[in-house]
PDB file of C-alpha atoms in Angstrom:
ATOM      1  CA  UNK M1130     100.159  84.513 100.020  1.00 43.00           C
ATOM      2  CA  UNK M1131      96.679  85.542  99.672  1.00 42.00           C
ATOM      3  CA  UNK M1132      97.038  86.366  95.829  1.00 43.00           C
ATOM      4  CA  UNK M1133      98.513  81.925  95.347  1.00 42.00           C
ATOM      5  CA  UNK M1134      95.290  81.009  97.233  1.00 44.00           C
ATOM      6  CA  UNK M1135      93.389  83.183  95.135  1.00 43.00           C
ATOM      7  CA  UNK M1136      94.833  82.130  92.302  1.00 43.00           C
ATOM      8  CA  UNK M1137      94.726  78.352  93.181  1.00 43.00           C
ATOM      9  CA  UNK M1138      90.974  78.874  93.802  1.00 46.00           C
ATOM     10  CA  UNK M1139      90.424  80.886  90.307  1.00 53.00           C
ATOM     11  CA  UNK M1140      92.279  77.732  88.689  1.00 57.00           C
ATOM     12  CA  UNK M1141      89.762  75.323  90.648  1.00 83.00           C
ATOM     13  CA  UNK M1142      86.640  77.167  89.512  1.00 83.00           C
ATOM     14  CA  UNK M1143      87.339  76.681  86.056  1.00 83.00           C
ATOM     15  CA  UNK M1144      87.849  73.194  85.613  1.00 86.00           C
ATOM     16  CA  UNK M1145      85.109  72.730  87.271  1.00 87.00           C
ATOM     17  CA  UNK M1146      82.890  74.132  85.253  1.00 89.00           C
ATOM     18  CA  UNK M1147      85.070  73.035  81.709  1.00 89.00           C
ATOM     19  CA  UNK M1148      84.354  69.477  83.865  1.00 87.00           C
ATOM     20  CA  UNK M1149      80.883  70.348  84.203  1.00 90.00           C
ATOM     21  CA  UNK M1150      80.465  71.500  80.874  1.00 93.00           C
ATOM     22  CA  UNK M1151      82.127  68.564  78.835  1.00 92.00           C
ATOM     23  CA  UNK M1152      79.885  66.842  81.066  1.00 90.00           C
ATOM     24  CA  UNK M1153      77.072  68.233  79.586  1.00 94.00           C
ATOM     25  CA  UNK M1154      78.188  67.792  75.801  1.00 95.00           C
ATOM     26  CA  UNK M1155      78.303  63.788  76.670  1.00 91.00           C
ATOM     27  CA  UNK M1156      74.834  64.177  78.550  1.00 91.00           C
ATOM     28  CA  UNK M1157      73.190  66.167  75.332  1.00 95.00           C
ATOM     29  CA  UNK M1158      74.347  63.969  73.058  1.00 94.00           C
ATOM     30  CA  UNK M1159      73.632  60.556  74.873  1.00 90.00           C
ATOM     31  CA  UNK M1160      70.320  61.231  75.607  1.00 92.00           C
ATOM     32  CA  UNK M1161      69.953  62.288  71.425  1.00 94.00           C
ATOM     33  CA  UNK M1162      72.179  60.023  69.966  1.00 93.00           C
ATOM     34  CA  UNK M1163      69.413  56.991  71.852  1.00 90.00           C
ATOM     35  CA  UNK M1164      66.191  59.026  70.916  1.00 92.00           C
ATOM     36  CA  UNK M1165      66.689  59.771  67.732  1.00 92.00           C
ATOM     37  CA  UNK M1166      70.524  57.260  66.250  1.00 92.00           C
ATOM     38  CA  UNK M1167      73.261  58.495  65.860  1.00 93.00           C
ATOM     39  CA  UNK M1168      73.465  59.465  62.437  1.00 93.00           C
ATOM     40  CA  UNK M1169      70.109  61.677  62.872  1.00 95.00           C
ATOM     41  CA  UNK M1170      71.060  63.930  64.986  1.00 96.00           C
ATOM     42  CA  UNK M1171      73.603  66.267  64.023  1.00 96.00           C
ATOM     43  CA  UNK M1172      76.580  68.833  66.234  1.00 96.00           C
ATOM     44  CA  UNK M1173      74.129  71.397  65.396  1.00 96.00           C
ATOM     45  CA  UNK M1174      71.527  69.252  67.541  1.00 97.00           C
ATOM     46  CA  UNK M1175      73.651  68.468  70.182  1.00 96.00           C
ATOM     47  CA  UNK M1176      75.036  72.138  71.439  1.00 96.00           C
ATOM     48  CA  UNK M1177      71.847  73.241  70.544  1.00 96.00           C
ATOM     49  CA  UNK M1178      70.633  71.086  73.520  1.00 96.00           C
ATOM     50  CA  UNK M1179      73.692  71.413  75.839  1.00 95.00           C
ATOM     51  CA  UNK M1180      73.050  74.849  75.174  1.00 95.00           C
ATOM     52  CA  UNK M1181      77.611  75.766  74.269  1.00 95.00           C
ATOM     53  CA  UNK M1182      78.867  77.186  70.546  1.00 95.00           C
ATOM     54  CA  UNK M1183      80.121  74.961  68.134  1.00 95.00           C
ATOM     55  CA  UNK M1184      83.597  76.160  68.938  1.00 94.00           C
ATOM     56  CA  UNK M1185      82.627  74.664  72.391  1.00 94.00           C
ATOM     57  CA  UNK M1186      81.448  71.877  71.413  1.00 95.00           C
ATOM     58  CA  UNK M1187      84.893  71.377  69.407  1.00 95.00           C
ATOM     59  CA  UNK M1188      87.153  72.716  72.247  1.00 94.00           C
ATOM     60  CA  UNK M1189      85.819  69.105  73.666  1.00 94.00           C
ATOM     61  CA  UNK M1190      85.259  66.769  71.387  1.00 94.00           C
ATOM     62  CA  UNK M1191      86.960  66.307  67.999  1.00 94.00           C
ATOM     63  CA  UNK M1192      84.037  64.339  66.881  1.00 93.00           C
ATOM     64  CA  UNK M1193      80.519  62.924  67.322  1.00 92.00           C
ATOM     65  CA  UNK M1194      82.050  59.690  67.512  1.00 91.00           C
ATOM     66  CA  UNK M1195      83.976  60.981  70.378  1.00 91.00           C
ATOM     67  CA  UNK M1196      81.387  61.404  72.696  1.00 91.00           C
ATOM     68  CA  UNK M1197      80.598  58.126  72.392  1.00 88.00           C
ATOM     69  CA  UNK M1198      84.408  56.659  73.024  1.00 84.00           C
ATOM     70  CA  UNK M1199      84.596  59.042  76.128  1.00 82.00           C
ATOM     71  CA  UNK M1200      81.658  56.728  78.112  1.00 74.00           C
ATOM     72  CA  UNK M1201      84.462  53.678  76.739  1.00 72.00           C
ATOM     73  CA  UNK M1202      87.579  55.878  77.985  1.00 77.00           C
ATOM     74  CA  UNK M1203      85.571  56.472  81.589  1.00 81.00           C
ATOM     75  CA  UNK M1204      85.495  52.148  81.974  1.00 83.00           C
ATOM     76  CA  UNK M1205      88.933  51.528  81.505  1.00 86.00           C
ATOM     77  CA  UNK M1206      89.515  54.137  84.739  1.00 86.00           C
ATOM     78  CA  UNK M1207      87.278  52.951  86.859  1.00 89.00           C
ATOM     79  CA  UNK M1208      88.714  49.721  86.231  1.00 90.00           C
ATOM     80  CA  UNK M1209      91.912  50.781  86.967  1.00 90.00           C
ATOM     81  CA  UNK M1210      90.747  51.992  89.743  1.00 91.00           C
ATOM     82  CA  UNK M1211      89.225  48.920  90.692  1.00 93.00           C
ATOM     83  CA  UNK M1212      92.669  47.023  90.704  1.00 93.00           C
ATOM     84  CA  UNK M1213      94.127  50.063  92.396  1.00 91.00           C
ATOM     85  CA  UNK M1214      91.994  49.603  95.115  1.00 93.00           C
ATOM     86  CA  UNK M1215      91.429  45.560  95.682  1.00 94.00           C
ATOM     87  CA  UNK M1216      94.206  44.097  98.436  1.00 93.00           C
ATOM     88  CA  UNK M1217      97.638  44.311  98.548  1.00 89.00           C
ATOM     89  CA  UNK M1218      97.495  40.556  99.509  1.00 89.00           C
ATOM     90  CA  UNK M1219      95.133  39.437  96.591  1.00 92.00           C
ATOM     91  CA  UNK M1220      96.596  36.575  93.290  1.00 90.00           C
ATOM     92  CA  UNK M1221      95.933  38.690  90.220  1.00 90.00           C
ATOM     93  CA  UNK M1222      93.674  36.181  89.221  1.00 91.00           C
ATOM     94  CA  UNK M1223      91.895  37.159  91.495  1.00 93.00           C
ATOM     95  CA  UNK M1224      92.443  41.167  91.362  1.00 93.00           C
ATOM     96  CA  UNK M1225      91.681  40.491  87.509  1.00 93.00           C
ATOM     97  CA  UNK M1226      88.342  39.242  88.342  1.00 93.00           C
ATOM     98  CA  UNK M1227      87.121  41.133  90.767  1.00 94.00           C
ATOM     99  CA  UNK M1228      87.983  44.331  89.570  1.00 93.00           C
ATOM    100  CA  UNK M1229      86.254  43.619  86.118  1.00 92.00           C
ATOM    101  CA  UNK M1230      83.361  42.017  87.512  1.00 92.00           C
ATOM    102  CA  UNK M1231      82.669  44.903  89.664  1.00 92.00           C
ATOM    103  CA  UNK M1232      83.646  47.262  86.481  1.00 90.00           C
ATOM    104  CA  UNK M1233      81.116  45.529  84.344  1.00 87.00           C
ATOM    105  CA  UNK M1234      78.136  45.431  86.383  1.00 86.00           C
ATOM    106  CA  UNK M1235      78.621  49.461  87.158  1.00 85.00           C
ATOM    107  CA  UNK M1236      78.536  49.911  83.602  1.00 81.00           C
ATOM    108  CA  UNK M1237      75.859  47.461  82.536  1.00 76.00           C
ATOM    109  CA  UNK M1238      72.698  50.469  83.545  1.00 75.00           C
ATOM    110  CA  UNK M1239      69.919  50.967  81.670  1.00 73.00           C
ATOM    111  CA  UNK M1240      72.202  53.308  79.570  1.00 76.00           C
ATOM    112  CA  UNK M1241      74.821  51.733  79.258  1.00 77.00           C
ATOM    113  CA  UNK M1242      73.490  48.475  77.385  1.00 78.00           C
ATOM    114  CA  UNK M1243      71.215  50.876  75.511  1.00 82.00           C
ATOM    115  CA  UNK M1244      74.464  52.899  74.274  1.00 83.00           C
ATOM    116  CA  UNK M1245      76.403  49.455  73.427  1.00 81.00           C
ATOM    117  CA  UNK M1246      73.046  48.803  70.898  1.00 83.00           C
ATOM    118  CA  UNK M1247      73.508  51.963  69.737  1.00 87.00           C
ATOM    119  CA  UNK M1248      77.329  50.770  68.864  1.00 87.00           C
ATOM    120  CA  UNK M1249      76.476  47.592  67.378  1.00 85.00           C
ATOM    121  CA  UNK M1250      73.782  48.966  65.043  1.00 86.00           C
ATOM    122  CA  UNK M1251      75.760  51.752  63.962  1.00 90.00           C
ATOM    123  CA  UNK M1252      78.843  51.013  61.097  1.00 88.00           C
ATOM    124  CA  UNK M1253      80.908  53.633  61.643  1.00 86.00           C
ATOM    125  CA  UNK M1254      80.409  53.528  65.637  1.00 88.00           C
ATOM    126  CA  UNK M1255      81.334  49.653  65.186  1.00 83.00           C
ATOM    127  CA  UNK M1256      84.473  49.581  63.576  1.00 78.00           C
ATOM    128  CA  UNK M1257      85.582  51.802  66.251  1.00 80.00           C
ATOM    129  CA  UNK M1258      84.482  49.574  68.629  1.00 80.00           C
ATOM    130  CA  UNK M1259      87.163  47.520  68.367  1.00 78.00           C
ATOM    131  CA  UNK M1260      89.798  50.034  69.206  1.00 81.00           C
ATOM    132  CA  UNK M1261      88.901  50.031  73.315  1.00 82.00           C
ATOM    133  CA  UNK M1262      90.074  46.151  73.508  1.00 86.00           C
ATOM    134  CA  UNK M1263      93.606  47.010  72.901  1.00 87.00           C
ATOM    135  CA  UNK M1264      92.791  49.689  75.184  1.00 85.00           C
ATOM    136  CA  UNK M1265      91.562  48.018  77.681  1.00 89.00           C
ATOM    137  CA  UNK M1266      94.613  45.302  77.359  1.00 91.00           C
ATOM    138  CA  UNK M1267      97.093  48.635  77.645  1.00 91.00           C
ATOM    139  CA  UNK M1268      95.060  49.878  80.924  1.00 89.00           C
ATOM    140  CA  UNK M1269      94.728  46.590  82.755  1.00 91.00           C
ATOM    141  CA  UNK M1270      98.759  45.428  82.543  1.00 91.00           C
ATOM    142  CA  UNK M1271      99.694  48.886  83.544  1.00 90.00           C
ATOM    143  CA  UNK M1272      97.650  48.497  86.755  1.00 90.00           C
ATOM    144  CA  UNK M1273      98.919  45.142  86.995  1.00 90.00           C
ATOM    145  CA  UNK M1274     102.265  45.884  86.818  1.00 89.00           C
ATOM    146  CA  UNK M1275     101.670  49.213  88.908  1.00 88.00           C
ATOM    147  CA  UNK M1276     100.965  46.727  92.189  1.00 85.00           C
ATOM    148  CA  UNK M1277     104.675  45.550  92.278  1.00 74.00           C
ATOM    149  CA  UNK M1278     104.955  44.392  89.493  1.00 64.00           C
ATOM    150  CA  UNK M1279     108.553  45.169  88.003  1.00 68.00           C
ATOM    151  CA  UNK M1280     110.351  42.962  87.795  1.00 78.00           C
ATOM    152  CA  UNK M1281     110.769  41.717  83.813  1.00 85.00           C
ATOM    153  CA  UNK M1282     109.509  38.274  83.919  1.00 86.00           C
ATOM    154  CA  UNK M1283     106.330  39.619  86.008  1.00 84.00           C
ATOM    155  CA  UNK M1284     105.832  42.175  83.668  1.00 87.00           C
ATOM    156  CA  UNK M1285     106.029  39.968  81.179  1.00 90.00           C
ATOM    157  CA  UNK M1286     103.430  37.730  82.588  1.00 89.00           C
ATOM    158  CA  UNK M1287     100.753  41.304  83.050  1.00 90.00           C
ATOM    159  CA  UNK M1288     101.267  41.658  79.365  1.00 91.00           C
ATOM    160  CA  UNK M1289     100.109  38.167  78.978  1.00 92.00           C
ATOM    161  CA  UNK M1290      97.730  37.605  82.002  1.00 92.00           C
ATOM    162  CA  UNK M1291      95.806  41.157  80.598  1.00 93.00           C
ATOM    163  CA  UNK M1292      95.408  39.932  77.108  1.00 93.00           C
ATOM    164  CA  UNK M1293      93.882  36.836  77.713  1.00 93.00           C
ATOM    165  CA  UNK M1294      91.804  38.305  79.923  1.00 92.00           C
ATOM    166  CA  UNK M1295      90.716  41.098  78.101  1.00 92.00           C
ATOM    167  CA  UNK M1296      90.190  38.328  74.799  1.00 91.00           C
ATOM    168  CA  UNK M1297      87.418  36.566  76.848  1.00 90.00           C
ATOM    169  CA  UNK M1298      85.449  39.576  78.201  1.00 87.00           C
ATOM    170  CA  UNK M1299      85.389  40.417  73.989  1.00 86.00           C
ATOM    171  CA  UNK M1300      83.707  37.148  74.118  1.00 86.00           C
ATOM    172  CA  UNK M1301      82.036  37.088  76.725  1.00 84.00           C
ATOM    173  CA  UNK M1302      80.448  40.343  75.236  1.00 80.00           C
ATOM    174  CA  UNK M1303      80.154  38.519  72.023  1.00 79.00           C
ATOM    175  CA  UNK M1304      78.063  36.312  73.707  1.00 80.00           C
ATOM    176  CA  UNK M1305      76.045  38.573  76.147  1.00 77.00           C
ATOM    177  CA  UNK M1306      74.663  39.816  72.650  1.00 73.00           C
ATOM    178  CA  UNK M1307      73.740  36.892  71.345  1.00 73.00           C
ATOM    179  CA  UNK M1308      71.909  35.394  74.114  1.00 67.00           C
ATOM    180  CA  UNK M1309      68.240  36.355  76.011  1.00 53.00           C
ATOM    181  CA  UNK M1310      68.951  39.182  78.290  1.00 56.00           C
ATOM    182  CA  UNK M1311      67.582  37.725  81.508  1.00 64.00           C
ATOM    183  CA  UNK M1312      69.447  37.037  84.851  1.00 69.00           C
ATOM    184  CA  UNK M1313      71.801  39.148  86.615  1.00 78.00           C
ATOM    185  CA  UNK M1314      74.491  40.148  84.961  1.00 80.00           C
ATOM    186  CA  UNK M1315      77.202  39.878  87.726  1.00 86.00           C
ATOM    187  CA  UNK M1316      75.924  35.932  87.196  1.00 87.00           C
ATOM    188  CA  UNK M1317      77.040  35.925  83.672  1.00 85.00           C
ATOM    189  CA  UNK M1318      79.937  37.461  84.014  1.00 87.00           C
ATOM    190  CA  UNK M1319      81.338  34.693  86.873  1.00 90.00           C
ATOM    191  CA  UNK M1320      79.936  32.182  84.924  1.00 89.00           C
ATOM    192  CA  UNK M1321      82.652  33.653  81.925  1.00 88.00           C
ATOM    193  CA  UNK M1322      85.688  34.118  84.919  1.00 90.00           C
ATOM    194  CA  UNK M1323      84.902  29.988  85.246  1.00 91.00           C
ATOM    195  CA  UNK M1324      84.613  29.049  81.859  1.00 89.00           C
ATOM    196  CA  UNK M1325      87.948  31.288  81.244  1.00 89.00           C
ATOM    197  CA  UNK M1326      90.418  29.315  84.405  1.00 90.00           C
ATOM    198  CA  UNK M1327      89.139  25.864  83.284  1.00 89.00           C
ATOM    199  CA  UNK M1328      89.846  26.606  79.662  1.00 88.00           C
ATOM    200  CA  UNK M1329      93.257  28.292  80.904  1.00 87.00           C
ATOM    201  CA  UNK M1330      94.044  24.805  83.216  1.00 88.00           C
ATOM    202  CA  UNK M1331      92.483  22.112  80.411  1.00 83.00           C
ATOM    203  CA  UNK M1332      95.275  23.468  77.913  1.00 83.00           C
ATOM    204  CA  UNK M1333      97.642  24.181  80.926  1.00 78.00           C
ATOM    205  CA  UNK M1334      96.996  20.103  81.247  1.00 77.00           C
ATOM    206  CA  UNK M1335      98.014  19.963  77.165  1.00 77.00           C
ATOM    207  CA  UNK M1336     100.964  21.572  77.567  1.00 72.00           C
ATOM    208  CA  UNK M1337     102.568  19.674  80.160  1.00 74.00           C
ATOM    209  CA  UNK M1338     101.795  16.565  77.852  1.00 77.00           C
ATOM    210  CA  UNK M1339     103.008  18.066  74.734  1.00 72.00           C
ATOM    211  CA  UNK M1340     106.878  18.258  76.429  1.00 61.00           C
TER     212      UNK M1340
END
């Protein structure tokens, strides 16, 4: 019994050390990217700042780009957690709006906004950036289905809802870039959803009239 506990504790320490090393690499890389620019920052710069070897860097990240997009992966994870935390009695539209607003607002800190700007002005990152929406759509669908949407029709509806909402999120990101970054970010997100629900209602009425 003692050996089992000792092994479990050792494994826990190992995982904690790996997480801390990964976070240290991410933090060092992000700081350098924002200070110097993505292209001007080398992997050697990152490893020196994080006090790790190049081999250690590649144990966690296959490239500089992957360090940046690890942040986007964490966004998807936070979104899934936010959806899972919503009351079981809430309808899907309410769940989606509240979870996305919560996640977006939480990520709209100074570093998150600066990282978004870095991605937009770096061609190699901007091209890859569009892939995040496909991942978000998949993760959102999985999270909604996990709330009890196991029927075939329900699963199809959740997939469609995810596609529409993530599409609106992409448009919202573009609108945010075009307008002055003033006012509460939550108010902007709420406005985006209000526009989305109204548009869907209008399309619904139009579809009914075509029958």
